[in-house]
Amino acid sequence: MLLISGLNLYGQDPCFNDINDPVFDNCDDREVVLASGVCTSPLIPSLTATDNCTSSEDQFTTNLNNDLVNDGLGCLMGDISFYQIFSPGSGWNTPFTPQSIFLGIYNAENNPLVTVEFYLTHGNPAPATWTLIGEGSAFVGTASNTFVTIPVTVPAILPSEEFAVRVTAPTSAVYGNVIGFNDDGHTSSTFYTSPACGIYNLTDVANVLGAGSGMVMSVVGESAGVYITPAPGNNYPVDHEFEVGEYKLSYIATDNAGNSSSCSFIFSVLEDPTIVSSIACNDLVQISLDSICEAIVGADEILEGGSYGCYDDYEVVIYNKQNQPIGNVLTKTYIGQTLKVSVFNSAGNSCWGLIKVEDKSPAPLDCSPIYTTCVGDLAPGSPLPDLITVQADLVGSIIPSNAKYAKDYFVNVYGLGAANITDVNVMLDIEHQNVNNLQVLVTSPWGQSVKLFGGIAENCAADNIRVTFDDDAANDYSDLEGTCNPTAPAVSGFFQSLQALSAFNNHSPLGQWKFTVIDSTDTDGGEINELSLVFEQTGGFVSFPTSNPVTFVEQGQGYYTVWGIDPCGPATLGYVDDIRESDCSSIYSKVIARTWSATDASGNNSPVCTQFIYVYRNGLASLHFPPNYDGHDLPALSCTQFGDVVPTPEYTGEPYGDFCDNIQIFLMKI
């Protein structure tokens, strides 16, 4: 890592050649007397230092040449992310607050959005273990071989912390190879990932662009004027909480230029001199259990009078109804009981009183929404249908004919409980004047991407594509590539996708899924009519108003005794449904507002909450159609048997699946 200290984009910082040491403001011995019952104290007054340069603008980079852009790298199918890791090194002496990145642009078309994320790596090379601490983004216009500044919001990073910057650009099929590189050498490697292009692990860009290649990027921000750290042999940071005792402390103040000074002093933490050895207990104390139905009883809750020393130094012992000591932790076992409690100090003195154990917390209700279909049982605890179809939100579904096009369409999957994917199909319906120009990608909430198709129906005169992708389809991807119907839709039917959808199996479907639709030319347009995911699942159920596992007994229509919602024991729950039928324009057949009430075993009433149940109106994607008897799906039927008659569904099969009232099936003899 290189530090261009005191440099900004506009000139030279006046503290560039700072040679003055910082000065401690209050390097004096300190003495603090703890108040009654208090156990620790911070440094009082706090330790501070002043430098002649209060702060400076700094610029960190790994580039040996930060002014040259001569290469780029992108992914035709989707986003690509580049990573630069900044390790603690020479010249970084005080907390640094990033404010922007100065980024090289190789070739940006159609005003792409570039996003920037900052992570603490904790010294681990695996991004899954990193902690996101800040971010920023900017549209970078249409430009090539230039530089842009992208503002970021990031907290201060300590000199001892390794951090990484992730820069993400959209598909190069529409926006070009946006991010700039050069091959003039770098102090550390630039890595990249692109799930859309099958790159899931950090990969050195030098493997693709050649030795010495790296991203042209600097982190610009402000470094604090002074940073105070413990001197060798001192184990206490300046914000430590000190117990009673005398401490010989030494600290070092370092400024951004590396100049430093030291400070040593004695910090004395004294007990309250008015502490009494005798103790007195309250006669009766009410103790309420907390949100997990427990209470840790401390001496501060039982003692009265004083003055007393650190409450942590007193022993609290509670006795059950059999006068057996049970420690100082109360649980649901003791709700409603009045128990004896004793407090002991180090002098051997003790006192006793009574505590009454109460549960005053109502059962916590979490009315997260539920998603099901028209064939599912809506009673709480009922399993969800095996087949769940979810459509993408198609806001902005027009594909322009005068510009390249790439857009993400999101599918929010929620309310399926502990569902686990056993199979995924995809149904899409896109009107387009040249299907050969289209590419479609599906990305899961955990980052797994599957390319459905791209570059099919070459030289096909007809328009549009209406296809269901199914790993079990009789038509494989080569059949899809060769399909060209004489009339619209040019491509239709059931096919296997380019990459297997089974990559999504054995995961929870919950989260935000993404369809990426790309039109790589600016000559033809169209409109997206449907993008649907069809999940086959197990484990999903209509939940009670909680994310906890529960058991229950139905006590009557709409009333249940439920264990698992209230940590203190069973609760009685009831609900009332307000059913709101939807019109034909909605993807839902109805939306149910289920209002829950609950009373726990101690008589506490929970605030009512409303759980929305979205009942999806199944479409054709939820049905299974019989195969073609064409010698490809299945062998052709015998002309001896059916030469003069039309075979009936008894022989050919008929559609089956989850039918809703919006679906009608007709048999037509042609």
XYZ file of C-alpha atoms in Angstrom:
670
model
C 0.000 0.000 0.000
C 1.214 3.460 -0.861
C 0.319 6.593 1.118
C 0.329 9.836 -0.812
C 0.326 11.913 2.376
C -1.125 15.380 2.363
C -2.038 15.178 -1.319
C -5.473 15.839 -2.637
C -6.917 16.446 -6.048
C -6.445 20.186 -5.747
C -3.013 20.848 -4.277
C -0.571 20.224 -1.412
C -1.609 20.061 2.228
C 0.320 22.510 4.466
C 1.153 19.666 6.890
C 2.921 17.605 4.235
C 6.365 18.016 5.889
C 5.209 17.954 9.512
C 8.140 17.315 11.894
C 6.537 18.460 15.161
C 5.669 15.938 17.868
C 2.160 15.938 19.324
C 1.798 17.259 22.874
C -0.243 15.625 25.666
C -2.727 18.082 27.153
C -3.026 16.551 30.615
C -0.221 14.108 31.435
C -0.814 14.283 35.204
C -1.488 11.792 37.962
C -5.183 11.140 38.518
C -7.281 10.035 41.479
C -10.928 8.997 41.419
C -13.162 8.016 44.354
C -15.926 5.624 43.342
C -19.479 6.409 44.327
C -21.471 3.971 46.463
C -22.002 0.660 44.673
C -19.910 1.643 41.622
C -17.273 -0.883 40.514
C -15.120 0.848 37.858
C -14.089 4.209 36.479
C -12.696 5.450 33.147
C -9.728 7.806 33.055
C -10.923 11.067 34.580
C -10.121 13.469 33.080
C -9.800 11.683 29.746
C -6.337 11.620 28.202
C -5.948 13.905 25.175
C -3.164 15.230 22.982
C -2.836 18.074 20.485
C -0.867 18.257 17.246
C 0.024 21.244 15.127
C -1.865 19.536 12.267
C -5.346 18.676 13.465
C -6.043 16.423 10.463
C -4.902 15.870 6.893
C -6.359 14.680 3.619
C -4.676 11.462 2.556
C -4.840 9.198 -0.452
C -4.119 5.459 -0.255
C -3.406 3.415 -3.349
C -1.696 0.211 -4.456
C -0.843 1.587 -7.922
C 2.715 2.361 -8.928
C 1.246 4.557 -11.673
C -1.990 6.188 -10.603
C -2.417 8.316 -13.767
C -2.679 5.638 -16.476
C -5.684 3.578 -17.635
C -5.014 1.165 -20.494
C -7.223 -1.901 -19.968
C -10.587 -3.119 -18.668
C -12.436 -6.285 -17.664
C -16.154 -7.088 -17.591
C -18.805 -9.809 -17.598
C -21.269 -10.072 -20.476
C -23.901 -11.805 -18.330
C -24.008 -9.584 -15.271
C -22.208 -7.734 -12.511
C -18.482 -7.999 -11.898
C -16.789 -6.980 -8.624
C -13.161 -5.994 -8.054
C -11.436 -6.104 -4.660
C -8.424 -4.187 -3.383
C -7.109 -5.062 0.059
C -5.259 -2.428 2.114
C -3.038 -3.851 4.846
C -1.641 -1.798 7.730
C 1.662 -0.380 6.566
C 4.184 2.398 6.611
C 2.768 5.918 6.740
C -0.650 5.050 8.184
C -0.444 6.213 11.777
C -3.805 7.651 12.835
C -7.462 6.676 12.291
C -8.402 7.236 8.653
C -11.936 8.170 7.522
C -12.518 7.402 3.809
C -14.579 10.046 2.033
C -14.353 8.983 -1.625
C -12.535 6.792 -4.098
C -10.705 8.132 -7.144
C -11.387 5.510 -9.814
C -10.050 4.884 -13.279
C -12.677 4.363 -16.021
C -11.700 2.335 -19.078
C -14.879 2.334 -21.189
C -18.250 3.320 -19.733
C -21.297 3.249 -21.993
C -24.933 4.162 -21.227
C -24.158 5.779 -17.852
C -23.514 2.705 -15.642
C -24.015 2.730 -11.883
C -20.814 1.803 -10.027
C -21.146 0.765 -6.382
C -18.397 0.829 -3.756
C -18.302 -1.110 -0.480
C -15.760 -0.995 2.358
C -15.118 -4.033 4.559
C -12.990 -4.878 7.567
C -11.269 -8.147 6.667
C -10.141 -9.166 10.194
C -7.050 -10.537 8.450
C -9.122 -13.263 6.781
C -8.877 -13.725 2.988
C -12.456 -15.064 2.707
C -14.979 -12.276 1.875
C -17.765 -14.209 3.616
C -16.067 -13.401 6.939
C -15.645 -9.682 6.283
C -17.711 -6.963 7.949
C -19.373 -4.322 5.786
C -18.678 -0.876 7.283
C -19.583 1.620 4.563
C -20.552 2.204 0.959
C -21.235 4.642 -1.848
C -22.291 4.715 -5.498
C -22.392 6.958 -8.549
C -23.460 6.991 -12.165
C -20.234 7.511 -14.095
C -21.621 8.750 -17.405
C -20.326 7.784 -20.837
C -16.543 8.107 -20.954
C -13.306 6.256 -21.599
C -9.751 6.463 -20.284
C -10.662 8.922 -17.571
C -11.153 9.200 -13.813
C -14.165 9.754 -11.556
C -14.646 10.506 -7.862
C -17.273 8.411 -6.041
C -18.302 9.669 -2.571
C -18.524 7.088 0.226
C -19.741 7.055 3.815
C -17.357 5.045 6.003
C -16.447 5.320 9.714
C -12.861 5.803 10.835
C -10.543 2.837 10.241
C -7.782 2.242 12.787
C -4.132 1.913 11.689
C -4.111 -1.677 12.972
C -7.108 -2.727 10.834
C -6.904 -4.300 7.387
C -9.693 -3.172 5.062
C -10.899 -4.049 1.584
C -12.642 -1.987 -1.083
C -15.095 -3.710 -3.409
C -15.996 -1.924 -6.657
C -18.894 -3.383 -8.673
C -19.845 -2.591 -12.276
C -22.852 -3.871 -14.289
C -22.823 -6.119 -17.358
C -20.316 -5.241 -20.059
C -22.820 -6.308 -22.737
C -24.603 -2.986 -22.220
C -22.252 -0.777 -20.204
C -18.801 -1.759 -21.519
C -15.715 -2.750 -19.549
C -16.216 0.071 -17.082
C -13.468 -0.221 -14.464
C -9.973 0.901 -15.480
C -6.729 -1.042 -15.085
C -3.093 -0.636 -15.971
C -0.117 -2.978 -16.078
C 2.523 -0.637 -14.647
C 2.736 -2.608 -11.417
C 1.023 -2.682 -8.029
C 2.004 -3.280 -4.431
C -0.781 -5.854 -4.014
C -3.067 -7.857 -6.291
C -6.513 -6.835 -7.477
C -9.017 -9.692 -7.250
C -12.391 -10.143 -8.900
C -15.554 -12.232 -8.665
C -18.508 -12.527 -11.031
C -21.123 -15.174 -10.202
C -22.927 -14.264 -13.436
C -19.837 -15.418 -15.341
C -19.134 -18.380 -13.063
C -16.366 -16.745 -10.962
C -17.366 -17.286 -7.323
C -13.970 -17.140 -5.578
C -11.464 -14.297 -5.452
C -9.368 -14.505 -8.616
C -6.313 -12.388 -9.432
C -7.013 -10.131 -12.433
C -3.404 -10.693 -13.506
C -4.515 -14.197 -14.532
C -6.662 -12.539 -17.213
C -5.028 -9.190 -17.987
C -1.407 -10.188 -17.472
C 1.370 -9.671 -14.942
C 1.458 -6.301 -13.201
C -2.191 -5.547 -13.936
C -4.425 -4.047 -11.293
C -7.341 -1.691 -10.743
C -6.531 2.018 -10.905
C -8.111 3.205 -7.683
C -7.212 5.389 -4.704
C -9.005 5.840 -1.407
C -9.226 9.504 -0.445
C -10.086 10.630 3.054
C -9.126 12.379 6.254
C -6.612 11.130 8.796
C -7.002 12.175 12.416
C -4.391 14.502 13.830
C -3.423 12.303 16.813
C -3.870 8.679 17.840
C -3.207 7.603 21.446
C -2.214 3.973 22.095
C -0.857 2.074 25.135
C 2.922 2.037 25.387
C 4.684 -1.357 25.500
C 3.969 -3.010 28.841
C 0.668 -1.179 29.309
C -2.339 -3.411 28.656
C -4.995 -0.730 29.160
C -6.394 1.273 26.244
C -7.393 4.862 26.971
C -11.087 3.922 27.152
C -10.576 1.091 29.682
C -12.803 0.815 32.767
C -10.514 0.546 35.825
C -11.358 -1.333 39.012
C -10.171 -0.265 42.478
C -6.371 -0.073 42.530
C -3.311 1.943 41.577
C -2.165 1.837 37.956
C 1.140 2.990 36.491
C 0.192 3.877 32.944
C 2.123 4.919 29.852
C 0.719 6.018 26.499
C 2.090 7.139 23.158
C 0.538 9.887 21.020
C 1.332 9.588 17.313
C 0.444 12.091 14.618
C -0.255 11.320 10.981
C 3.331 12.042 9.963
C 4.644 9.453 12.428
C 5.919 11.947 15.005
C 5.263 10.755 18.549
C 5.556 11.613 22.222
C 4.965 9.639 25.404
C 3.167 10.209 28.668
C 3.387 8.305 31.976
C 1.282 8.868 35.094
C -0.386 7.095 38.019
C -4.126 6.546 38.066
C -5.591 5.725 41.480
C -9.113 4.337 41.816
C -10.305 4.489 45.435
C -13.324 3.033 47.193
C -15.898 5.304 48.769
C -14.397 6.084 52.213
C -17.881 6.115 53.766
C -18.497 2.406 53.025
C -20.088 0.610 55.965
C -19.469 -3.037 56.813
C -22.999 -3.570 58.079
C -25.676 -4.218 55.474
C -29.456 -3.994 55.378
C -31.955 -5.653 53.038
C -35.336 -4.440 51.814
C -38.229 -6.325 53.349
C -39.942 -7.161 50.051
C -38.763 -6.590 46.472
C -40.736 -7.374 43.358
C -38.598 -8.980 40.648
C -39.910 -9.070 37.074
C -38.528 -11.656 34.670
C -37.059 -10.349 31.416
C -37.767 -11.110 27.756
C -36.223 -14.594 28.037
C -38.113 -15.280 31.277
C -35.093 -14.914 33.525
C -33.812 -12.450 36.108
C -30.331 -12.167 37.572
C -30.806 -10.647 41.011
C -28.034 -8.271 42.062
C -27.170 -6.777 45.414
C -28.203 -3.327 44.176
C -31.815 -4.574 43.955
C -31.908 -6.019 47.488
C -29.782 -3.733 49.682
C -31.069 -0.524 51.213
C -29.221 2.250 52.957
C -25.452 2.343 52.563
C -22.886 3.464 51.591
C -21.796 0.212 49.980
C -18.818 -0.917 47.970
C -18.925 -2.405 44.483
C -22.195 -4.311 44.245
C -20.437 -7.078 42.309
C -18.477 -7.931 45.482
C -21.624 -8.936 47.366
C -23.034 -12.464 47.156
C -26.773 -12.876 46.586
C -28.399 -16.213 47.426
C -32.073 -17.047 46.813
C -33.827 -19.942 48.559
C -36.664 -22.024 47.125
C -39.777 -23.093 49.004
C -37.828 -25.993 50.513
C -35.264 -23.461 51.830
C -32.621 -24.792 49.443
C -30.168 -22.272 47.934
C -30.669 -21.801 44.168
C -28.115 -19.055 43.415
C -29.205 -15.651 42.169
C -30.909 -16.552 38.855
C -34.695 -16.771 38.669
C -36.610 -18.619 35.932
C -40.234 -19.330 35.031
C -40.299 -22.077 37.673
C -40.679 -19.424 40.373
C -43.352 -17.188 38.810
C -45.892 -16.151 41.451
C -43.759 -17.318 44.386
C -42.435 -15.263 47.294
C -38.913 -16.426 48.157
C -36.299 -15.648 50.785
C -33.126 -13.881 49.628
C -29.888 -13.236 51.533
C -26.955 -10.913 50.804
C -23.429 -11.532 52.161
C -20.420 -9.204 52.175
C -16.701 -9.949 52.469
C -16.743 -9.015 56.174
C -19.043 -11.944 56.911
C -22.095 -9.808 57.521
C -25.450 -10.654 55.955
C -29.053 -9.616 55.747
C -32.185 -11.169 54.377
C -35.495 -10.169 52.839
C -38.200 -11.460 50.542
C -38.645 -11.259 46.763
C -41.835 -11.782 44.811
C -41.278 -13.218 41.343
C -43.513 -11.803 38.620
C -44.004 -12.169 34.871
C -45.121 -8.822 33.500
C -44.023 -9.335 29.892
C -46.746 -10.353 27.416
C -46.066 -12.951 24.748
C -44.085 -11.271 21.939
C -45.989 -11.511 18.643
C -44.222 -11.290 15.287
C -46.775 -10.946 12.512
C -44.494 -11.502 9.528
C -46.397 -12.090 6.263
C -47.165 -15.513 4.800
C -47.114 -16.476 1.148
C -49.203 -19.383 -0.122
C -51.375 -20.378 -3.074
C -55.053 -20.889 -3.729
C -54.818 -24.651 -3.070
C -53.258 -24.353 0.373
C -54.917 -24.856 3.762
C -54.856 -21.499 5.557
C -55.158 -22.794 9.132
C -52.135 -22.039 11.374
C -49.648 -24.902 11.393
C -50.877 -26.310 8.068
C -48.234 -27.319 5.493
C -47.879 -25.058 2.494
C -48.540 -26.460 -0.994
C -45.628 -28.397 -2.461
C -45.600 -26.041 -5.449
C -45.101 -22.313 -4.877
C -45.026 -19.897 -7.819
C -43.664 -16.379 -7.366
C -43.599 -13.647 -10.009
C -41.058 -10.892 -10.452
C -42.095 -7.281 -10.030
C -42.122 -6.071 -13.634
C -41.992 -2.329 -13.037
C -40.271 -0.878 -16.090
C -40.838 -3.901 -18.337
C -40.450 -2.140 -21.696
C -37.266 -3.053 -23.584
C -36.313 -0.003 -25.681
C -35.508 -0.416 -29.372
C -33.003 2.435 -29.521
C -30.560 1.463 -26.775
C -28.802 -1.508 -25.277
C -30.668 -2.790 -22.258
C -29.846 -4.505 -18.973
C -32.215 -4.525 -16.010
C -32.664 -6.506 -12.842
C -36.163 -7.658 -11.862
C -36.561 -8.756 -8.279
C -38.598 -11.540 -6.695
C -39.073 -11.198 -2.943
C -39.762 -14.609 -1.419
C -41.011 -14.547 2.148
C -43.402 -16.206 4.573
C -42.540 -19.817 3.681
C -41.276 -20.773 7.120
C -38.681 -23.539 7.074
C -39.191 -24.355 3.376
C -36.399 -26.192 1.555
C -36.117 -26.202 -2.235
C -36.355 -29.617 -3.891
C -36.786 -28.350 -7.468
C -36.977 -25.045 -9.354
C -38.560 -24.272 -12.707
C -38.610 -20.893 -14.436
C -41.311 -19.527 -16.714
C -40.737 -16.477 -18.867
C -42.781 -14.666 -21.472
C -40.984 -11.891 -23.369
C -42.125 -10.073 -26.455
C -39.093 -9.164 -28.567
C -38.408 -8.564 -32.220
C -35.165 -10.569 -32.168
C -34.908 -13.273 -29.504
C -31.303 -13.911 -30.547
C -30.286 -10.658 -28.851
C -31.650 -11.677 -25.437
C -29.892 -13.200 -22.428
C -31.539 -14.020 -19.090
C -29.875 -14.897 -15.798
C -31.372 -15.906 -12.417
C -29.478 -15.162 -9.199
C -30.429 -16.545 -5.776
C -30.351 -14.648 -2.451
C -27.081 -16.419 -1.564
C -25.375 -15.344 -4.829
C -25.699 -18.497 -6.951
C -26.309 -17.573 -10.602
C -27.799 -19.715 -13.381
C -27.792 -18.587 -16.999
C -31.049 -19.639 -18.639
C -30.212 -18.843 -22.246
C -28.433 -16.482 -24.600
C -27.922 -16.234 -28.368
C -30.711 -18.658 -29.328
C -33.031 -18.572 -32.374
C -30.379 -17.116 -34.654
C -31.804 -15.810 -37.960
C -35.331 -16.674 -36.809
C -37.893 -14.401 -38.468
C -40.649 -14.755 -35.859
C -40.848 -12.719 -32.634
C -41.110 -13.464 -28.905
C -40.206 -16.245 -26.474
C -42.558 -18.094 -24.108
C -40.702 -20.919 -22.373
C -40.675 -22.980 -19.180
C -37.203 -24.060 -18.104
C -37.160 -27.390 -16.309
C -34.182 -29.655 -15.610
C -36.456 -32.628 -16.323
C -37.726 -31.346 -19.673
C -37.380 -33.764 -22.584
C -35.942 -30.960 -24.738
C -32.372 -30.114 -23.823
C -30.573 -26.828 -24.448
C -29.446 -27.822 -27.926
C -33.130 -28.257 -28.827
C -33.762 -24.734 -27.555
C -30.930 -23.339 -29.665
C -32.428 -24.911 -32.760
C -36.036 -23.900 -32.139
C -37.581 -21.414 -34.576
C -41.342 -21.452 -34.952
C -42.693 -19.879 -38.152
C -45.076 -17.642 -36.179
C -44.925 -15.956 -32.803
C -43.806 -17.010 -30.349
C -40.600 -17.907 -32.168
C -39.505 -20.025 -29.210
C -42.005 -21.853 -27.005
C -42.266 -25.026 -24.968
C -40.447 -26.816 -22.160
C -36.639 -26.902 -22.269
C -33.601 -27.434 -20.116
C -31.673 -24.222 -19.415
C -28.048 -23.578 -20.370
C -27.002 -24.101 -16.749
C -28.850 -26.499 -14.464
C -31.469 -25.067 -12.121
C -30.617 -27.824 -9.634
C -27.878 -25.456 -8.404
C -30.645 -23.886 -6.300
C -31.781 -27.140 -4.660
C -31.409 -27.871 -0.951
C -31.485 -24.223 0.083
C -34.102 -22.035 1.690
C -35.988 -20.042 -0.965
C -36.347 -17.051 1.362
C -34.825 -13.738 0.343
C -34.534 -11.594 -2.750
C -34.108 -13.396 -6.071
C -33.063 -11.560 -9.196
C -33.749 -11.944 -12.906
C -31.245 -10.131 -15.123
C -32.554 -9.460 -18.627
C -30.045 -8.241 -21.220
C -30.615 -6.997 -24.764
C -27.156 -6.608 -26.252
C -28.164 -4.483 -29.268
C -29.859 -1.129 -29.817
C -31.956 -2.070 -32.840
C -34.874 -4.148 -31.510
C -37.175 -3.808 -28.524
C -40.091 -5.441 -26.785
C -41.786 -6.003 -23.438
C -41.464 -8.467 -20.567
C -44.809 -10.075 -19.707
C -43.814 -12.662 -17.112
C -40.802 -13.817 -15.133
C -41.796 -16.526 -12.638
C -40.024 -18.897 -10.280
C -41.774 -22.178 -9.530
C -40.468 -23.745 -6.321
C -41.120 -27.303 -5.312
C -40.558 -27.330 -1.568
C -40.861 -29.243 1.660
C -41.026 -27.931 5.214
C -43.020 -24.756 4.609
C -46.083 -24.134 6.762
C -48.617 -21.453 7.684
C -46.968 -19.961 10.720
C -48.283 -18.650 14.001
C -47.227 -15.048 14.763
C -43.659 -15.984 15.683
C -40.431 -17.143 14.098
C -39.914 -19.640 16.941
C -40.652 -23.348 16.595
C -43.958 -24.047 18.342
C -46.293 -26.811 19.395
C -50.006 -26.193 19.756
C -53.396 -27.622 20.602
C -56.498 -26.277 18.894
C -59.089 -25.357 21.517
C -61.825 -24.273 19.131
C -62.375 -22.515 15.841
C -59.588 -19.936 15.655
C -58.290 -20.492 19.209
C -55.127 -22.328 20.268
C -52.914 -23.063 23.223
C -49.403 -22.501 21.925
C -46.013 -23.377 23.435
C -42.901 -21.632 22.135
C -44.117 -18.065 21.643
C -43.935 -16.933 25.270
C -40.656 -17.927 26.944
C -42.443 -18.267 30.284
C -44.903 -20.929 29.173
C -48.062 -21.540 27.150
C -50.135 -18.723 25.723
C -53.702 -18.667 24.456
C -53.927 -17.238 20.949
C -56.899 -16.361 18.797
C -57.343 -14.738 15.423
C -59.948 -13.107 13.222
C -59.565 -13.055 9.429
C -60.506 -10.143 7.205
C -60.594 -11.628 3.688
C -60.016 -9.159 0.885
C -60.734 -10.582 -2.545
C -58.543 -9.261 -5.358
C -59.568 -8.390 -8.886
C -58.247 -10.167 -11.957
C -55.414 -7.680 -12.429
C -53.738 -8.815 -9.190
C -51.320 -11.710 -8.909
C -53.164 -12.613 -5.689
C -56.588 -14.242 -5.570
C -57.045 -12.698 -2.130
C -55.174 -11.095 0.728
C -56.114 -12.064 4.260
C -55.527 -9.714 7.185
C -55.268 -12.105 10.137
C -55.449 -10.192 13.433
C -53.982 -12.063 16.396
C -54.571 -11.617 20.123
C -52.703 -13.458 22.882
C -52.873 -13.897 26.654
C -50.074 -15.628 28.527
C -50.329 -17.849 31.597
C -49.791 -14.839 33.899
C -52.691 -12.949 32.345
C -50.582 -10.494 30.342
C -52.291 -9.411 27.122
C -50.149 -8.872 24.050
C -50.771 -5.910 21.758
C -52.784 -7.189 18.799
C -50.898 -7.594 15.554
C -52.012 -8.240 11.999
C -50.451 -10.938 9.861
C -51.016 -10.598 6.123
C -51.477 -13.794 4.130
C -50.969 -13.363 0.403
C -52.761 -16.072 -1.550
C -51.160 -16.327 -4.959
C -53.362 -16.925 -7.990
C -51.611 -19.810 -9.717
C -50.997 -19.526 -13.435
C -49.914 -21.889 -16.174
C -46.462 -22.122 -14.603
C -48.045 -24.194 -11.819
C -49.375 -26.864 -14.200
C -47.817 -29.929 -15.762
C -48.874 -30.563 -19.332
C -48.833 -33.992 -21.021
C -45.863 -34.779 -23.276
C -45.772 -34.616 -27.038
C -46.114 -37.959 -28.800
C -43.839 -36.854 -31.599
C -41.016 -39.364 -31.494
C -38.986 -36.952 -29.370
C -40.749 -36.450 -26.038
C -42.378 -39.878 -26.311
C -42.740 -42.365 -29.184
C -45.397 -41.507 -31.775
C -48.773 -43.209 -31.312
C -49.639 -46.119 -33.522
C -51.506 -45.197 -36.702
C -52.966 -48.706 -36.616
C -54.741 -47.888 -33.378
C -55.452 -44.214 -33.959
C -55.378 -43.839 -37.710
C -59.061 -42.949 -37.969
C -59.749 -41.515 -34.485
C -58.370 -38.778 -32.281
C -56.771 -40.258 -29.147
C -58.537 -39.169 -25.977
C -56.852 -37.924 -22.767
C -57.232 -41.479 -21.488
C -54.293 -42.300 -23.765
C -52.427 -38.997 -24.046
C -52.803 -37.652 -20.521
C -54.161 -34.305 -19.400
C -52.825 -31.268 -17.545
C -52.474 -31.604 -13.803
C -51.207 -29.470 -10.961
C -52.435 -26.746 -8.640
C -55.566 -25.381 -10.324
C -57.092 -22.108 -9.207
C -60.449 -20.761 -10.286
C -58.763 -18.530 -12.854
C -57.567 -21.564 -14.866
C -59.792 -23.349 -17.348
C -58.683 -26.271 -19.497
C -60.298 -27.054 -22.848
C -59.746 -30.024 -25.122
C -59.734 -28.991 -28.775
C -59.646 -31.411 -31.675
C -57.757 -29.918 -34.589
